[in-house]
């Protein structure tokens, strides 16, 4: 609890000076509740009551147990940017305690809609949380609520929070633009960005460079995967491009790649990528494949284990702050050394076994 308090002590308390409950204690209970699959402020208050015996030796709770209104009020009022900064401080301390090395390799950027977190009458515009996902450690590094649902702008804000030396940033075609490339290169990283026809000139020249490489019999690489009852064949080809960076004013651009994929009887699909390094075809296949771990490693458990798609927190800052809390809980559960137990099983076990619950956060010493 002391290390937790240190990480969150700089978080401004938006409530009045006469607030009855300590902010750090509230957040600590909320984190433990989320680790036990609490999905709402009502769940957090119920968890606090049912586990009241746990707090006797850990928290003071001078004014008793907090209600669901108290949890709701706190998450609605907390500044999301300040809360995210506390998230990063906690993860840094947690990584040191758990001996988790600094992320290297692929960092995937992607947005996820908080589908039920929309304001009344705006169901077509749910808020979007953009996350930087470290594929090596399988953890969320940082999160930003997209301003005005502009995921591209949110991703640029996210990059300002990261150190990218030794990392390869991957993103889909929405993020293939000059500002993104410049931000990545300026922070010491490399990129592999999907390019589609939303950037027609870049797409045209990328395809032309690949066709020239095909004519010159450039080396390619192929992988064949068989899983979930289907077989998929992927082939990558890489072409160096000397003039495209200058012609298109695209910072750091050194190569383009094409990946063709064929799944069963489906049509062959071609995808093109802009790259800041001349990666080999084998490396391109690995990097692009690794990017999609953000879907099955983060987005899927958020929805299936923590019911994020069903979360109905809609007012003020609550959707963003509770989304960060869920990502924090998944990071902690994934860091536990038991690699044979699924995330769902770990969180259920935490709810049923107090010793295991405290073991999850016991790495912070």
Coordinates of C-alpha atoms in Angstrom, one line a residue:
X1 CA 0.0 0.0 0.0
X2 CA 2.9 2.4 0.7
X3 CA 4.4 2.0 -2.8
X4 CA 0.9 2.4 -4.3
X5 CA 0.4 5.6 -2.3
X6 CA 3.7 6.9 -3.5
X7 CA 2.7 6.4 -7.1
X8 CA -0.6 8.2 -6.7
X9 CA 0.3 10.9 -4.2
X10 CA 0.8 13.5 -6.9
X11 CA -2.7 12.9 -8.3
X12 CA -4.8 16.0 -7.5
X13 CA -7.9 15.3 -5.5
X14 CA -10.8 17.2 -7.3
X15 CA -13.2 16.9 -4.4
X16 CA -13.9 19.5 -1.7
X17 CA -11.5 19.7 1.2
X18 CA -14.1 18.1 3.5
X19 CA -14.2 14.9 1.5
X20 CA -14.7 12.0 3.9
X21 CA -12.6 9.3 2.2
X22 CA -8.9 9.3 1.4
X23 CA -8.4 9.4 -2.4
X24 CA -5.5 6.9 -2.4
X25 CA -7.5 4.4 -0.3
X26 CA -10.4 4.7 -2.6
X27 CA -8.2 4.0 -5.7
X28 CA -6.5 1.1 -3.9
X29 CA -9.9 -0.6 -3.2
X30 CA -11.0 0.1 -6.8
X31 CA -7.9 -1.6 -8.1
X32 CA -8.3 -4.7 -6.0
X33 CA -12.0 -4.8 -6.9
X34 CA -11.1 -4.7 -10.6
X35 CA -8.6 -7.4 -10.1
X36 CA -11.5 -9.4 -8.8
X37 CA -13.6 -8.7 -11.9
X38 CA -15.6 -5.7 -10.6
X39 CA -17.0 -4.0 -13.6
X40 CA -18.7 -0.9 -12.1
X41 CA -18.7 1.5 -9.2
X42 CA -21.5 -0.5 -7.7
X43 CA -19.4 -3.6 -7.8
X44 CA -16.5 -1.7 -6.2
X45 CA -18.7 -0.6 -3.2
X46 CA -20.0 -4.2 -2.8
X47 CA -16.5 -5.5 -2.9
X48 CA -15.4 -3.0 -0.2
X49 CA -18.2 -4.3 2.1
X50 CA -17.7 -8.0 1.4
X51 CA -14.0 -7.7 1.9
X52 CA -14.1 -5.3 4.9
X53 CA -12.0 -7.6 7.0
X54 CA -9.1 -7.1 4.6
X55 CA -8.8 -3.4 5.2
X56 CA -8.4 -3.5 9.0
X57 CA -4.6 -4.0 8.7
X58 CA -4.0 -2.2 5.4
X59 CA -6.2 1.0 5.3
X60 CA -7.4 3.5 7.9
X61 CA -10.8 4.3 6.4
X62 CA -11.5 6.8 9.2
X63 CA -15.1 7.4 8.0
X64 CA -16.1 3.9 7.1
X65 CA -16.5 2.1 3.8
X66 CA -17.2 4.2 0.6
X67 CA -20.5 3.9 -1.2
X68 CA -20.9 3.4 -4.9
X69 CA -21.8 7.1 -5.2
X70 CA -18.4 7.9 -3.7
X71 CA -16.5 5.8 -6.2
X72 CA -18.7 7.2 -9.1
X73 CA -18.0 10.8 -8.0
X74 CA -14.3 10.2 -7.8
X75 CA -13.9 8.6 -11.2
X76 CA -16.2 11.3 -12.8
X77 CA -14.1 14.1 -11.4
X78 CA -10.5 12.9 -11.7
X79 CA -8.4 14.5 -14.4
X80 CA -7.8 11.7 -16.9
X81 CA -4.4 13.0 -17.9
X82 CA -3.3 13.2 -14.3
X83 CA -4.7 9.7 -13.6
X84 CA -2.9 8.4 -16.7
X85 CA 0.4 9.9 -15.3
X86 CA -0.2 8.0 -12.1
X87 CA -0.8 4.9 -14.1
X88 CA 2.6 5.2 -15.7
X89 CA 4.3 5.9 -12.4
X90 CA 2.7 2.8 -10.9
X91 CA 3.7 0.7 -13.9
X92 CA 7.3 1.9 -13.6
X93 CA 7.4 1.0 -9.9
X94 CA 5.6 -2.3 -10.5
X95 CA 8.0 -3.2 -13.4
X96 CA 11.0 -2.6 -11.1
X97 CA 9.5 -4.7 -8.3
X98 CA 8.6 -7.5 -10.6
X99 CA 11.9 -7.3 -12.5
X100 CA 10.2 -6.6 -15.8
X101 CA 12.7 -5.2 -18.3
X102 CA 12.2 -2.0 -20.3
X103 CA 10.0 -2.7 -23.4
X104 CA 11.8 -3.2 -26.7
X105 CA 10.6 -4.5 -30.0
X106 CA 7.1 -3.9 -31.3
X107 CA 4.9 -1.3 -29.7
X108 CA 1.5 -1.4 -31.3
X109 CA -0.8 1.6 -31.4
X110 CA -4.5 1.1 -31.7
X111 CA -7.8 2.6 -30.5
X112 CA -10.7 0.8 -28.9
X113 CA -14.2 2.3 -28.6
X114 CA -15.8 2.4 -25.2
X115 CA -19.0 1.3 -26.8
X116 CA -21.4 2.1 -24.0
X117 CA -19.6 5.1 -22.7
X118 CA -21.3 7.6 -25.0
X119 CA -23.2 10.7 -23.9
X120 CA -26.9 10.6 -24.1
X121 CA -28.1 10.8 -27.7
X122 CA -24.6 10.1 -29.1
X123 CA -24.6 6.3 -29.3
X124 CA -22.9 6.7 -32.8
X125 CA -19.9 8.4 -31.2
X126 CA -18.6 6.4 -28.3
X127 CA -15.3 7.6 -26.8
X128 CA -12.2 6.0 -28.1
X129 CA -9.3 5.0 -25.9
X130 CA -5.9 4.8 -27.7
X131 CA -3.3 2.4 -26.1
X132 CA 0.3 1.8 -26.7
X133 CA 0.8 -2.0 -26.3
X134 CA 4.3 -3.5 -25.6
X135 CA 4.1 -6.8 -27.5
X136 CA 7.2 -8.2 -25.8
X137 CA 5.9 -7.8 -22.2
X138 CA 2.2 -8.0 -23.4
X139 CA 1.3 -4.9 -21.3
X140 CA -0.3 -1.6 -21.9
X141 CA 2.3 1.2 -21.6
X142 CA 0.2 4.3 -21.8
X143 CA -3.4 5.3 -22.7
X144 CA -5.0 8.5 -24.1
X145 CA -8.7 9.3 -24.6
X146 CA -8.9 10.4 -28.2
X147 CA -9.8 14.2 -28.3
X148 CA -13.1 14.6 -30.0
X149 CA -12.9 10.9 -31.0
X150 CA -10.0 11.7 -33.2
X151 CA -7.9 8.6 -32.9
X152 CA -5.1 9.9 -35.0
X153 CA -4.7 12.9 -32.7
X154 CA -4.9 10.7 -29.7
X155 CA -2.1 8.5 -31.0
X156 CA 0.2 11.6 -31.5
X157 CA -0.5 12.6 -27.9
X158 CA 0.3 9.0 -26.8
X159 CA 3.7 9.1 -28.5
X160 CA 4.7 12.1 -26.4
X161 CA 4.5 9.9 -23.3
X162 CA 6.8 7.2 -24.6
X163 CA 10.5 6.5 -25.0
X164 CA 10.9 4.7 -28.3
X165 CA 14.7 3.9 -28.5
X166 CA 15.0 0.3 -29.7
X167 CA 11.3 0.0 -30.5
X168 CA 9.3 -0.5 -33.7
X169 CA 6.0 1.3 -33.7
X170 CA 3.3 -0.3 -35.7
X171 CA -0.1 1.1 -36.6
X172 CA -2.9 0.7 -39.1
X173 CA -3.5 2.9 -42.1
X174 CA -5.3 5.6 -40.1
X175 CA -2.0 6.6 -38.6
X176 CA 0.1 6.6 -41.8
X177 CA 0.9 10.3 -42.1
X178 CA 3.9 12.6 -41.9
X179 CA 3.2 13.8 -38.3
X180 CA 3.1 10.3 -37.0
X181 CA 6.3 9.3 -38.8
X182 CA 8.1 12.4 -37.6
X183 CA 6.9 11.9 -34.0
X184 CA 8.3 8.3 -34.0
X185 CA 11.6 9.2 -35.5
X186 CA 12.1 12.2 -33.2
X187 CA 11.7 10.0 -30.2
X188 CA 14.3 7.5 -31.4
X189 CA 12.0 4.8 -32.7
X190 CA 11.4 3.1 -36.0
X191 CA 8.0 2.4 -37.7
X192 CA 6.1 0.0 -39.8
X193 CA 2.9 1.7 -40.9
X194 CA 0.2 0.2 -43.1
X195 CA -0.6 2.3 -46.1
X196 CA -3.8 2.2 -48.1
X197 CA -5.6 4.2 -50.7
X198 CA -6.4 6.9 -48.1
X199 CA -2.9 8.0 -49.0
X200 CA -3.2 7.6 -52.8
X201 CA 0.2 9.0 -53.8
X202 CA 2.1 7.1 -51.2
X203 CA 0.2 3.9 -52.0
X204 CA 0.8 4.2 -55.7
X205 CA 4.5 4.7 -55.3
X206 CA 4.8 1.9 -52.7
X207 CA 3.1 -0.5 -55.2
X208 CA 5.4 0.7 -58.0
X209 CA 8.5 0.1 -55.8
X210 CA 7.3 -3.4 -55.0
X211 CA 6.6 -4.3 -58.6
X212 CA 10.1 -3.2 -59.5
X213 CA 11.5 -5.5 -56.8
X214 CA 9.4 -8.3 -58.2
X215 CA 10.9 -7.8 -61.7
X216 CA 14.4 -7.8 -60.2
X217 CA 13.6 -11.2 -58.5
X218 CA 14.1 -9.7 -55.0
X219 CA 14.1 -12.3 -52.1
X220 CA 10.8 -13.0 -50.4
X221 CA 9.8 -15.0 -47.3
X222 CA 6.8 -17.1 -46.7
X223 CA 5.1 -18.5 -43.6
X224 CA 2.3 -21.0 -43.3
X225 CA 0.1 -21.1 -40.3
X226 CA -2.6 -23.7 -39.5
X227 CA -4.8 -22.8 -36.6
X228 CA -8.5 -22.7 -35.7
X229 CA -9.3 -25.1 -38.5
X230 CA -7.8 -22.9 -41.3
X231 CA -4.5 -22.6 -43.1
X232 CA -3.1 -19.2 -44.1
X233 CA -0.1 -18.5 -46.3
X234 CA 1.7 -15.2 -46.0
X235 CA 4.5 -14.0 -48.3
X236 CA 6.5 -10.8 -47.7
X237 CA 8.7 -8.8 -50.2
X238 CA 10.7 -5.7 -49.3
X239 CA 11.9 -2.9 -51.6
X240 CA 14.3 -0.1 -50.7
X241 CA 13.1 3.4 -51.7
X242 CA 15.7 6.1 -51.9
X243 CA 13.5 8.9 -53.3
X244 CA 10.1 8.4 -51.6
X245 CA 11.0 10.1 -48.4
X246 CA 12.0 13.3 -50.2
X247 CA 9.3 13.1 -52.9
X248 CA 6.5 12.8 -50.3
X249 CA 8.2 14.7 -47.4
X250 CA 7.8 11.6 -45.3
X251 CA 10.3 11.5 -42.4
X252 CA 12.5 8.5 -42.1
X253 CA 11.1 6.5 -44.9
X254 CA 13.6 4.0 -46.2
X255 CA 11.7 0.9 -47.5
X256 CA 8.3 -0.4 -48.4
X257 CA 7.0 -3.9 -48.0
X258 CA 4.1 -6.0 -49.4
X259 CA 2.5 -8.9 -47.7
X260 CA 0.2 -11.2 -49.6
X261 CA -2.0 -13.6 -47.6
X262 CA -4.1 -16.4 -48.8
X263 CA -6.6 -18.1 -46.4
X264 CA -8.3 -21.3 -47.6
X265 CA -10.5 -20.5 -50.6
X266 CA -10.6 -16.8 -49.9
X267 CA -9.2 -14.3 -52.3
X268 CA -5.6 -13.3 -52.0
X269 CA -5.2 -10.1 -50.0
X270 CA -2.3 -7.6 -50.5
X271 CA -1.2 -5.2 -47.8
X272 CA 1.5 -2.5 -48.1
X273 CA 3.7 -1.0 -45.4
X274 CA 6.0 2.0 -45.1
X275 CA 9.1 1.4 -43.0
X276 CA 11.9 3.5 -41.5
X277 CA 14.4 0.6 -41.8
X278 CA 15.2 -1.9 -44.6
X279 CA 13.9 -4.9 -42.7
X280 CA 14.3 -8.4 -44.1
X281 CA 11.1 -10.1 -45.4
X282 CA 11.2 -12.5 -42.4
X283 CA 11.4 -9.5 -40.0
X284 CA 8.5 -7.8 -41.7
X285 CA 6.3 -10.9 -41.4
X286 CA 7.2 -11.2 -37.7
X287 CA 6.6 -7.4 -37.0
X288 CA 3.3 -7.2 -38.8
X289 CA 2.1 -10.4 -37.2
X290 CA 3.2 -9.2 -33.7
X291 CA 1.2 -6.0 -34.1
X292 CA -2.1 -7.9 -33.9
X293 CA -1.3 -9.2 -30.4
X294 CA -2.9 -6.0 -29.2
X295 CA -6.2 -7.5 -30.3
X296 CA -6.0 -10.9 -28.6
X297 CA -3.8 -9.7 -25.8
X298 CA -5.6 -6.5 -24.7
X299 CA -8.9 -5.8 -26.5
X300 CA -10.2 -9.3 -26.3
X301 CA -9.7 -9.8 -22.5
X302 CA -10.9 -6.3 -21.9
X303 CA -14.3 -7.3 -23.4
X304 CA -14.5 -10.9 -22.5
X305 CA -12.9 -10.9 -19.0
X306 CA -13.8 -7.3 -17.8
X307 CA -16.9 -6.6 -19.9
X308 CA -15.6 -3.3 -21.2
X309 CA -18.0 -3.3 -24.1
X310 CA -20.9 -3.5 -21.6
X311 CA -19.6 -0.8 -19.2
X312 CA -22.2 1.9 -18.9
X313 CA -20.2 4.6 -17.2
X314 CA -21.0 7.6 -19.3
X315 CA -20.7 10.8 -17.3
X316 CA -17.8 13.2 -17.3
X317 CA -14.4 11.5 -17.0
X318 CA -15.6 8.2 -15.7
X319 CA -15.3 6.2 -19.0
X320 CA -11.7 7.2 -19.5
X321 CA -10.6 6.7 -15.9
X322 CA -12.2 3.4 -15.5
X323 CA -10.8 2.2 -18.8
X324 CA -7.3 3.0 -17.4
X325 CA -8.1 1.1 -14.2
X326 CA -9.1 -2.0 -16.3
X327 CA -5.8 -1.9 -18.2
X328 CA -3.9 -1.5 -15.0
X329 CA -5.6 -4.6 -13.6
X330 CA -4.8 -6.7 -16.7
X331 CA -1.1 -5.6 -16.6
X332 CA -0.8 -6.7 -13.0
X333 CA -2.5 -10.0 -13.6
X334 CA -0.3 -10.7 -16.6
X335 CA 2.9 -9.9 -14.7
X336 CA 2.2 -12.7 -12.2
X337 CA 4.7 -15.5 -12.8
X338 CA 2.1 -18.2 -13.2
X339 CA 2.1 -18.5 -17.0
X340 CA -0.1 -21.6 -17.2
X341 CA -3.2 -19.9 -15.8
X342 CA -5.3 -17.8 -18.0
X343 CA -6.1 -14.1 -17.2
X344 CA -9.8 -15.0 -16.6
X345 CA -8.7 -17.7 -14.1
X346 CA -6.2 -15.4 -12.4
X347 CA -8.9 -12.8 -11.8
X348 CA -11.5 -15.3 -10.6
X349 CA -8.9 -16.8 -8.3
X350 CA -8.1 -13.4 -6.9
X351 CA -11.8 -12.9 -6.1
X352 CA -12.0 -16.3 -4.3
X353 CA -8.6 -16.3 -2.6
X354 CA -7.4 -13.4 -0.6
X355 CA -3.8 -14.6 -0.4
X356 CA -3.6 -14.8 -4.2
X357 CA -5.2 -11.4 -4.5
X358 CA -2.4 -9.8 -2.5
X359 CA 0.2 -12.0 -4.2
X360 CA -0.8 -10.3 -7.5
X361 CA 0.2 -6.9 -6.3
X362 CA 3.0 -8.3 -4.0
X363 CA 5.6 -7.6 -6.6
X364 CA 5.7 -4.0 -5.6
X365 CA 8.2 -4.1 -2.8

